[in-house]
Short mmCIF file of N, CA, C and O in Angstrom, two decimals:
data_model
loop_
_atom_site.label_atom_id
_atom_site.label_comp_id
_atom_site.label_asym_id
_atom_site.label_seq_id
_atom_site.Cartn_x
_atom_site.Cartn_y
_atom_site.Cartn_z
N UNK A 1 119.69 99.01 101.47
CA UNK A 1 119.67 100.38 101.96
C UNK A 1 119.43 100.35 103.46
O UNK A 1 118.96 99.30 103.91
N UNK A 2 119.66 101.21 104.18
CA UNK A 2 120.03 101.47 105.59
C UNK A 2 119.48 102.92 105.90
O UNK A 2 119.44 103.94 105.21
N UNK A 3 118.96 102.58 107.58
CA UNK A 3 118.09 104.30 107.14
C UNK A 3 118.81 105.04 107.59
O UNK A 3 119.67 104.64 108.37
N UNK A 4 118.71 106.05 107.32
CA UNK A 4 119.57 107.20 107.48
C UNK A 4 119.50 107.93 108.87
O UNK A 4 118.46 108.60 108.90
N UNK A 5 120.18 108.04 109.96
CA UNK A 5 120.29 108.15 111.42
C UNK A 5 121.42 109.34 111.45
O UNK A 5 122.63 109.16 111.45
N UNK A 6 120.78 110.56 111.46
CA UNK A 6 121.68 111.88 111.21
C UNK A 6 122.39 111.93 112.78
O UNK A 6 123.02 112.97 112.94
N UNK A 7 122.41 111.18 113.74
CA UNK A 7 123.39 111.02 114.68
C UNK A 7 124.70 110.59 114.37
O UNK A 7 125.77 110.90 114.88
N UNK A 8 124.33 109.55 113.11
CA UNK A 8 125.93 108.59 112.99
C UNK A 8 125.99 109.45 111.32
O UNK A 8 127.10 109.96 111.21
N UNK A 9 125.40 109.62 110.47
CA UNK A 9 125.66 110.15 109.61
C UNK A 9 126.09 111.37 109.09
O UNK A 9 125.53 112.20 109.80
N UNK A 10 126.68 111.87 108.37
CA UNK A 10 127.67 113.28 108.53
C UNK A 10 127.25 113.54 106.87
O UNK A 10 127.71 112.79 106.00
N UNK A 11 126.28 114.75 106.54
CA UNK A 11 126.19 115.28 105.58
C UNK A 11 127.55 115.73 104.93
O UNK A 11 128.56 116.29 105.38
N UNK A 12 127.10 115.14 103.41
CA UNK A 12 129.04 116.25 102.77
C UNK A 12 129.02 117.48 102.90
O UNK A 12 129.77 118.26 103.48
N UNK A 13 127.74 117.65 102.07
CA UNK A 13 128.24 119.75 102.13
C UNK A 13 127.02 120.51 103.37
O UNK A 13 126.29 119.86 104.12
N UNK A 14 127.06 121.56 103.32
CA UNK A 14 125.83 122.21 103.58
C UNK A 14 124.68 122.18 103.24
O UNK A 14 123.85 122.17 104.15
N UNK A 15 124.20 122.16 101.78
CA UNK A 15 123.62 122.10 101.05
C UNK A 15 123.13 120.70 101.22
O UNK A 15 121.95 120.55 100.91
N UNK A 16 123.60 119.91 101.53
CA UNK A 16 123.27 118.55 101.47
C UNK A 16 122.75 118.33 103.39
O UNK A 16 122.08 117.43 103.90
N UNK A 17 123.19 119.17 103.82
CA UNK A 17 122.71 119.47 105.28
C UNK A 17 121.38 119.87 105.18
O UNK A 17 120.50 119.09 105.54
N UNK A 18 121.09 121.09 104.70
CA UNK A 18 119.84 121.74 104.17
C UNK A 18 118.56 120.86 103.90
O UNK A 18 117.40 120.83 104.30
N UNK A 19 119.58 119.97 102.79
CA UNK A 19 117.99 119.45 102.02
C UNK A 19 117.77 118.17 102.91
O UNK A 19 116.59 117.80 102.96
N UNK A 20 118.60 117.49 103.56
CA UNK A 20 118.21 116.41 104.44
C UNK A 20 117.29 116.85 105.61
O UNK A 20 116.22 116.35 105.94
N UNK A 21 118.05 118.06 106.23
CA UNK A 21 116.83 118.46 107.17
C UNK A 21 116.12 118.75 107.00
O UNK A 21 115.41 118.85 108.00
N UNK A 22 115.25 119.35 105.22
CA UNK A 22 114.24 119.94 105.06
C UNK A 22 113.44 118.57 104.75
O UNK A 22 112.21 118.48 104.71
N UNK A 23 114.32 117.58 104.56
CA UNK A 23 113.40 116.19 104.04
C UNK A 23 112.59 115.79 105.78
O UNK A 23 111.40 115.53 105.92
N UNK A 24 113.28 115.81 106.54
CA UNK A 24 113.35 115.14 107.44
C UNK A 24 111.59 116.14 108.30
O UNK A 24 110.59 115.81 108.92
N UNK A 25 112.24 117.45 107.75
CA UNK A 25 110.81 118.34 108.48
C UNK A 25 109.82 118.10 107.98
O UNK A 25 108.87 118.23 108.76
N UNK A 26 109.46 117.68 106.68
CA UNK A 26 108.84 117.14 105.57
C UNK A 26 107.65 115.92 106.34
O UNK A 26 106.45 116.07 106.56
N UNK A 27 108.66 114.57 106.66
CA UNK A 27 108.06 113.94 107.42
C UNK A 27 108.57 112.20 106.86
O UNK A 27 108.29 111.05 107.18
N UNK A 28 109.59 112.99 105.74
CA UNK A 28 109.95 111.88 104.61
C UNK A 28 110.60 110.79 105.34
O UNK A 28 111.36 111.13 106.24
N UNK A 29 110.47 109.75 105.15
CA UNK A 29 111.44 108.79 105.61
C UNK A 29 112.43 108.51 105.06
O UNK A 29 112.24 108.17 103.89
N UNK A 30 113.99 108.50 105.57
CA UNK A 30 115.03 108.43 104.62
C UNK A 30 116.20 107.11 104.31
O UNK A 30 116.51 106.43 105.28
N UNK A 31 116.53 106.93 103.59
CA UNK A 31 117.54 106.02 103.33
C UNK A 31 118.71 106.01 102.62
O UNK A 31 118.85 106.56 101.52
N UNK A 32 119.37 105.54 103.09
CA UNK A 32 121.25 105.69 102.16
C UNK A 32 121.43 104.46 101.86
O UNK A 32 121.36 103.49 102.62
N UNK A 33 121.71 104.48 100.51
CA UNK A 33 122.04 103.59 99.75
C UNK A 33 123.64 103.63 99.97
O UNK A 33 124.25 104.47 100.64
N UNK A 34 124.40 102.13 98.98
CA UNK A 34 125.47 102.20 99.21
C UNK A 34 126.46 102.73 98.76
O UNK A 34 127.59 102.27 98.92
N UNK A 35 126.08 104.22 97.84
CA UNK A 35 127.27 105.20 96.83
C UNK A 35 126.80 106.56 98.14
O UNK A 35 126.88 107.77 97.97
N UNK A 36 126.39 105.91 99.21
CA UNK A 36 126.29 107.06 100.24
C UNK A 36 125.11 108.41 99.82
O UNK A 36 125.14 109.59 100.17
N UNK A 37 124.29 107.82 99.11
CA UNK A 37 123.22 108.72 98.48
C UNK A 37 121.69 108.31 98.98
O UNK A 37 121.19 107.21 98.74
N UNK A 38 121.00 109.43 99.76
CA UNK A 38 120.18 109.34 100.54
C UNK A 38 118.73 109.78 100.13
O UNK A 38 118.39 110.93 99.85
N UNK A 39 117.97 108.69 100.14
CA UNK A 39 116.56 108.61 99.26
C UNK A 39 115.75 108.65 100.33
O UNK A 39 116.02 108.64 101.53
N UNK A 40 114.10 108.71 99.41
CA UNK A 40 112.83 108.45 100.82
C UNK A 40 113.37 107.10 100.00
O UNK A 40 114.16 106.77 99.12
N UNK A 41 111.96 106.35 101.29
CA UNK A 41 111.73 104.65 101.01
C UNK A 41 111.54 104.37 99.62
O UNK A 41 112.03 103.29 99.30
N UNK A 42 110.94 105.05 98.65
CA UNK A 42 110.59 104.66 97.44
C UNK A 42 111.09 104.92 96.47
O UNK A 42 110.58 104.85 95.35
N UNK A 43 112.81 105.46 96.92
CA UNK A 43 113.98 105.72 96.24
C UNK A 43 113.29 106.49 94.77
O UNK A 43 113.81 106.44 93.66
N UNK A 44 111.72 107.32 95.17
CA UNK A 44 111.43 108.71 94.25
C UNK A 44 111.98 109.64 94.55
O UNK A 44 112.06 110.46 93.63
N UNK A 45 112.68 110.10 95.96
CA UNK A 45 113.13 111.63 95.87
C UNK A 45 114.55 111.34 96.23
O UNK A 45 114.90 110.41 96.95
N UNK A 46 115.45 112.36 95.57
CA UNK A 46 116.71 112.08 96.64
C UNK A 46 117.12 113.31 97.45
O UNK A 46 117.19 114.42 96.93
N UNK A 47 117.32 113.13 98.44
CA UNK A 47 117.38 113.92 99.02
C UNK A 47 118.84 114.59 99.40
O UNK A 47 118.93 115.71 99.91
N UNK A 48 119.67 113.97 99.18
CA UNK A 48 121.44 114.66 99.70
C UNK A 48 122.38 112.88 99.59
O UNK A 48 122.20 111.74 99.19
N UNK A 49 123.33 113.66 100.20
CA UNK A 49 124.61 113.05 99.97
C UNK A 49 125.24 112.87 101.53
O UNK A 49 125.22 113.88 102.23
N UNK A 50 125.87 111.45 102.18
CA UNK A 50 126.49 111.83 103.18
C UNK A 50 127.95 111.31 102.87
O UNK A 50 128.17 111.13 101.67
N UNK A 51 129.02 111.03 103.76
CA UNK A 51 130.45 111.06 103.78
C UNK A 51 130.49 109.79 104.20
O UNK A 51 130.07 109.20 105.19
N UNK A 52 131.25 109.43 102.92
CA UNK A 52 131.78 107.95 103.29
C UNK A 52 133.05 107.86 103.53
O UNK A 52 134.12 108.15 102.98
N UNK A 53 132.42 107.05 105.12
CA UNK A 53 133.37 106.35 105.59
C UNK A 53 134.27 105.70 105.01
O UNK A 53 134.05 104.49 104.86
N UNK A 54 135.58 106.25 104.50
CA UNK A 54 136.84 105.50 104.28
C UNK A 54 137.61 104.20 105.34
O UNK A 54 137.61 104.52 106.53
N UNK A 55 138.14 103.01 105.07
CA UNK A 55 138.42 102.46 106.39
C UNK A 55 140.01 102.87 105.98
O UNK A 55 140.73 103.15 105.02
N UNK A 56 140.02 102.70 107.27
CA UNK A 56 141.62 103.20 107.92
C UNK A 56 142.31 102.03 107.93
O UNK A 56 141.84 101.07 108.53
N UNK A 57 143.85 101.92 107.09
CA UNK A 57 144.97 100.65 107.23
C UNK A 57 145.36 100.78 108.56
O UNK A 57 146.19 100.00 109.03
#
């Protein structure tokens, strides 16, 4: 897992905008796993979803 850096990372929906920033006001520390699904450290809460990067041919 990789932490989650809402500079390079791009929430999918709104909703998934919402609850990351409400994690983040929280104080939670976050992480994205590799189905692009974003936990605290102790992968107890989840918190949202971001957009995976497809690679380009």
């Amino acid at each position: 897992m990789r932490k989650y850096n809402p500079e390079i990372h791009t929430p999918r929906t709104g909703w998934d905008a919402i609850s990351l920033e409400m994690a983040r006001e929280e104080g939670k520390e976050l992480f994205v796993d590799e189905n692009g699904e974003v936990w605290t450290a102790d992968k107890k809460h989840f918190a949202g979803k971001i957009r995976k990067e497809e690679p380009v041919c």
